[in-house]
GROMACS .gro file of C-alpha atoms in nm:
model
  222
    1MET     CA    1   1.222   6.554  23.313
    2VAL     CA    2   1.235   6.837  23.059
    3VAL     CA    3   0.898   6.944  22.921
    4GLY     CA    4   0.893   7.184  22.631
    5PRO     CA    5   1.046   7.216  22.288
    6GLY     CA    6   1.210   6.894  22.180
    7SER     CA    7   1.081   6.699  22.477
    8GLY     CA    8   0.787   6.535  22.302
    9TYR     CA    9   0.532   6.730  22.508
   10PRO     CA   10   0.373   7.064  22.421
   11PRO     CA   11   0.504   7.361  22.620
   12ASN     CA   12   0.340   7.401  22.963
   13SER     CA   13   0.178   7.058  22.940
   14THR     CA   14   0.202   6.780  23.196
   15PRO     CA   15   0.255   6.414  23.097
   16VAL     CA   16  -0.048   6.191  23.152
   17GLY     CA   17   0.144   5.973  23.399
   18SER     CA   18   0.242   6.274  23.607
   19ARG     CA   19  -0.117   6.397  23.615
   20ALA     CA   20  -0.235   6.056  23.731
   21VAL     CA   21   0.024   6.048  24.010
   22ALA     CA   22  -0.076   6.399  24.114
   23MET     CA   23  -0.445   6.303  24.123
   24ILE     CA   24  -0.371   5.993  24.331
   25GLY     CA   25  -0.158   6.195  24.569
   26LYS     CA   26  -0.436   6.452  24.604
   27LEU     CA   27  -0.691   6.178  24.675
   28TRP     CA   28  -0.469   6.023  24.943
   29ALA     CA   29  -0.411   6.363  25.103
   30GLN     CA   30  -0.782   6.446  25.105
   31ALA     CA   31  -0.876   6.105  25.246
   32ALA     CA   32  -0.613   6.130  25.519
   33ALA     CA   33  -0.717   6.485  25.610
   34LEU     CA   34  -1.085   6.389  25.633
   35MET     CA   35  -1.021   6.087  25.853
   36LEU     CA   36  -0.779   6.269  26.082
   37GLY     CA   37  -1.035   6.547  26.111
   38PHE     CA   38  -1.311   6.298  26.192
   39VAL     CA   39  -1.103   6.129  26.461
   40ALA     CA   40  -1.010   6.469  26.605
   41LEU     CA   41  -1.384   6.543  26.620
   42LEU     CA   42  -1.444   6.216  26.807
   43TYR     CA   43  -1.175   6.303  27.063
   44GLY     CA   44  -1.307   6.657  27.100
   45ILE     CA   45  -1.659   6.529  27.166
   46GLU     CA   46  -1.531   6.277  27.421
   47GLY     CA   47  -1.334   6.553  27.586
   48VAL     CA   48  -1.650   6.761  27.625
   49ASP     CA   49  -1.841   6.454  27.745
   50SER     CA   50  -1.581   6.391  28.016
   51LEU     CA   51  -1.642   6.732  28.173
   52GLN     CA   52  -1.829   6.731  28.500
   53GLY     CA   53  -2.202   6.779  28.454
   54VAL     CA   54  -2.202   6.685  28.085
   55ASP     CA   55  -2.365   6.361  27.966
   56LEU     CA   56  -2.364   6.344  27.587
   57ASP     CA   57  -2.386   5.964  27.585
   58SER     CA   58  -2.755   5.980  27.674
   59GLU     CA   59  -2.811   6.126  27.325
   60GLY     CA   60  -2.735   5.789  27.165
   61ILE     CA   61  -2.991   5.559  27.005
   62ARG     CA   62  -3.273   5.463  27.242
   63PRO     CA   63  -3.458   5.184  27.061
   64ARG     CA   64  -3.824   5.247  26.973
   65ASP     CA   65  -3.828   5.568  27.172
   66PRO     CA   66  -3.941   5.847  26.935
   67ASP     CA   67  -3.702   6.093  27.103
   68GLY     CA   68  -3.425   5.832  27.084
   69LEU     CA   69  -3.450   5.834  26.705
   70TRP     CA   70  -3.235   6.149  26.706
   71GLY     CA   71  -2.958   5.923  26.832
   72VAL     CA   72  -2.926   5.783  26.479
   73LEU     CA   73  -2.749   6.109  26.394
   74TRP     CA   74  -2.530   6.128  26.703
   75ALA     CA   75  -2.451   5.770  26.808
   76PRO     CA   76  -2.138   5.712  26.589
   77VAL     CA   77  -1.960   6.016  26.735
   78LEU     CA   78  -2.032   5.928  27.100
   79HIS     CA   79  -1.832   5.685  27.313
   80GLY     CA   80  -1.878   5.548  27.663
   81ASN     CA   81  -1.527   5.637  27.780
   82TRP     CA   82  -1.173   5.696  27.657
   83ASP     CA   83  -1.101   5.321  27.636
   84HIS     CA   84  -1.404   5.274  27.411
   85LEU     CA   85  -1.289   5.555  27.183
   86MET     CA   86  -0.925   5.444  27.171
   87GLY     CA   87  -1.034   5.089  27.085
   88ASN     CA   88  -1.220   5.224  26.782
   89THR     CA   89  -0.957   5.475  26.671
   90LEU     CA   90  -0.724   5.258  26.462
   91PRO     CA   91  -0.994   5.069  26.267
   92VAL     CA   92  -1.178   5.399  26.209
   93LEU     CA   93  -0.864   5.556  26.066
   94ILE     CA   94  -0.765   5.260  25.847
   95LEU     CA   95  -1.104   5.144  25.718
   96GLY     CA   96  -1.241   5.495  25.679
   97PHE     CA   97  -0.930   5.600  25.487
   98LEU     CA   98  -0.953   5.299  25.253
   99THR     CA   99  -1.322   5.368  25.195
  100LEU     CA  100  -1.247   5.727  25.095
  101LEU     CA  101  -0.978   5.604  24.855
  102SER     CA  102  -1.261   5.461  24.644
  103GLY     CA  103  -1.335   5.828  24.569
  104ILE     CA  104  -1.415   6.103  24.818
  105GLY     CA  105  -1.773   6.144  24.699
  106ARG     CA  106  -1.830   5.768  24.684
  107GLY     CA  107  -1.671   5.716  25.025
  108LEU     CA  108  -1.883   5.986  25.186
  109ALA     CA  109  -2.197   5.845  25.023
  110ALA     CA  110  -2.109   5.497  25.152
  111THR     CA  111  -2.054   5.639  25.500
  112ALA     CA  112  -2.391   5.817  25.492
  113LEU     CA  113  -2.573   5.497  25.389
  114ILE     CA  114  -2.395   5.294  25.657
  115TRP     CA  115  -2.463   5.562  25.920
  116LEU     CA  116  -2.838   5.571  25.849
  117ILE     CA  117  -2.894   5.197  25.799
  118ALA     CA  118  -2.696   5.107  26.111
  119GLY     CA  119  -2.881   5.363  26.318
  120ALA     CA  120  -3.228   5.280  26.189
  121GLY     CA  121  -3.176   4.905  26.231
  122THR     CA  122  -3.046   4.949  26.584
  123TRP     CA  123  -3.341   5.173  26.674
  124LEU     CA  124  -3.582   4.908  26.546
  125ILE     CA  125  -3.444   4.596  26.716
  126GLY     CA  126  -3.220   4.717  26.999
  127GLY     CA  127  -3.304   4.613  27.353
  128ALA     CA  128  -3.566   4.819  27.536
  129GLY     CA  129  -3.417   5.063  27.786
  130THR     CA  130  -3.070   5.054  27.630
  131VAL     CA  131  -2.864   5.332  27.473
  132HIS     CA  132  -2.639   5.253  27.175
  133ILE     CA  133  -2.331   5.462  27.094
  134GLY     CA  134  -1.995   5.425  26.922
  135ALA     CA  135  -1.824   5.444  26.583
  136SER     CA  136  -1.799   5.065  26.559
  137SER     CA  137  -2.116   5.061  26.346
  138LEU     CA  138  -1.920   5.260  26.087
  139VAL     CA  139  -1.621   5.028  26.124
  140PHE     CA  140  -1.835   4.724  26.042
  141GLY     CA  141  -1.999   4.907  25.753
  142TRP     CA  142  -1.671   5.020  25.601
  143LEU     CA  143  -1.538   4.666  25.641
  144THR     CA  144  -1.821   4.502  25.448
  145PHE     CA  145  -1.823   4.785  25.192
  146LEU     CA  146  -1.457   4.726  25.114
  147ILE     CA  147  -1.507   4.349  25.099
  148SER     CA  148  -1.821   4.353  24.885
  149ARG     CA  149  -1.778   4.641  24.643
  150GLY     CA  150  -1.500   4.484  24.438
  151TRP     CA  151  -1.708   4.171  24.381
  152PHE     CA  152  -2.012   4.373  24.277
  153ALA     CA  153  -1.803   4.588  24.041
  154ARG     CA  154  -1.584   4.296  23.921
  155ASN     CA  155  -1.284   4.521  23.980
  156LEU     CA  156  -0.966   4.319  24.039
  157THR     CA  157  -0.787   4.591  24.237
  158GLN     CA  158  -1.086   4.640  24.465
  159ILE     CA  159  -1.124   4.264  24.510
  160VAL     CA  160  -0.760   4.239  24.620
  161VAL     CA  161  -0.810   4.528  24.865
  162GLY     CA  162  -1.122   4.356  24.997
  163LEU     CA  163  -0.939   4.028  25.047
  164VAL     CA  164  -0.653   4.200  25.231
  165VAL     CA  165  -0.901   4.387  25.452
  166PHE     CA  166  -1.088   4.063  25.521
  167ALA     CA  167  -0.764   3.885  25.612
  168ILE     CA  168  -0.675   4.158  25.862
  169TYR     CA  169  -1.013   4.255  26.002
  170GLY     CA  170  -1.245   3.970  25.903
  171SER     CA  171  -1.254   3.830  26.255
  172LEU     CA  172  -1.440   4.145  26.360
  173LEU     CA  173  -1.747   4.012  26.181
  174TRP     CA  174  -1.813   3.779  26.474
  175GLY     CA  175  -1.925   4.097  26.646
  176VAL     CA  176  -2.253   4.092  26.453
  177LEU     CA  177  -2.366   3.800  26.671
  178PRO     CA  178  -2.547   3.858  27.001
  179GLY     CA  179  -2.408   3.740  27.332
  180GLN     CA  180  -2.137   3.988  27.429
  181PRO     CA  181  -2.247   4.203  27.725
  182MET     CA  182  -2.236   4.582  27.676
  183ILE     CA  183  -2.166   4.536  27.303
  184SER     CA  184  -2.414   4.672  27.051
  185TRP     CA  185  -2.428   4.372  26.821
  186GLN     CA  186  -2.730   4.536  26.658
  187GLY     CA  187  -2.516   4.833  26.556
  188HIS     CA  188  -2.250   4.597  26.425
  189LEU     CA  189  -2.503   4.387  26.235
  190PHE     CA  190  -2.682   4.674  26.067
  191GLY     CA  191  -2.356   4.856  26.005
  192ALA     CA  192  -2.239   4.547  25.815
  193VAL     CA  193  -2.571   4.534  25.627
  194GLY     CA  194  -2.532   4.902  25.541
  195GLY     CA  195  -2.185   4.836  25.402
  196VAL     CA  196  -2.312   4.565  25.168
  197VAL     CA  197  -2.601   4.788  25.056
  198ALA     CA  198  -2.357   5.072  24.993
  199GLY     CA  199  -2.127   4.837  24.801
  200TRP     CA  200  -2.415   4.732  24.577
  201VAL     CA  201  -2.563   5.078  24.523
  202LEU     CA  202  -2.231   5.252  24.462
  203SER     CA  203  -2.106   4.990  24.216
  204GLY     CA  204  -2.406   5.051  23.989
  205ASP     CA  205  -2.208   5.245  23.728
  206GLU     CA  206  -1.953   4.963  23.695
  207ARG     CA  207  -2.227   4.701  23.665
  208ARG     CA  208  -2.405   4.900  23.395
  209ARG     CA  209  -2.081   4.951  23.199
  210ARG     CA  210  -2.008   4.580  23.226
  211ARG     CA  211  -2.352   4.489  23.093
  212ALA     CA  212  -2.319   4.743  22.810
  213ALA     CA  213  -1.982   4.597  22.713
  214ASP     CA  214  -2.105   4.237  22.722
  215PRO     CA  215  -2.094   4.116  22.358
  216ARG     CA  216  -2.329   3.825  22.416
  217PRO     CA  217  -2.659   3.872  22.229
  218LEU     CA  218  -2.982   3.872  22.420
  219ALA     CA  219  -3.170   3.546  22.399
  220GLY     CA  220  -3.466   3.576  22.165
  221PRO     CA  221  -3.795   3.388  22.166
  222ARG     CA  222  -3.784   3.021  22.095
   0.00000   0.00000   0.00000
């Protein structure tokens, strides 16, 4: 494409479509870099934890233990072993990446809400004497965030993304139910709750714009 005199665009300007493509490409690159960096962090931490004499897993969430409350910060980056971490890797990459595609700031805010709600809920109702670790709480939160946010915002594209995510990963939601040994269903449950809360909170701007654009008059007194 020629841009300049006679092209229909001012010199040194960029067509709107090209700018939009560039912005989307930048968003995808940033989201991919952040998720790859996060997963690299998880593998680095597990590598340190696997060293002789190191036990990072004990720093997970210890329910209703005041010292165990610090585990809310650390639990999602700790894993019991390499199999545990590798089992979480693909859903972390995919669902975390899709969450960040809603906007880097929005995706990070959603992750922070999920992280805190999942951790706090697990600390409150987890079994006494147990330690809860693993990024699966984030996986469940990102899953429900992606499913719910489009409905809250009434955004067709986001609804379609949510339906596709549900079709692929929806069966994971059975993990919020108790009964599986050595599985933190509490982390899964409150991660999922955190995702719905994040979907509601972070769709507030869209809901307000929709209400402002609604032409229906307010009902007056009768």
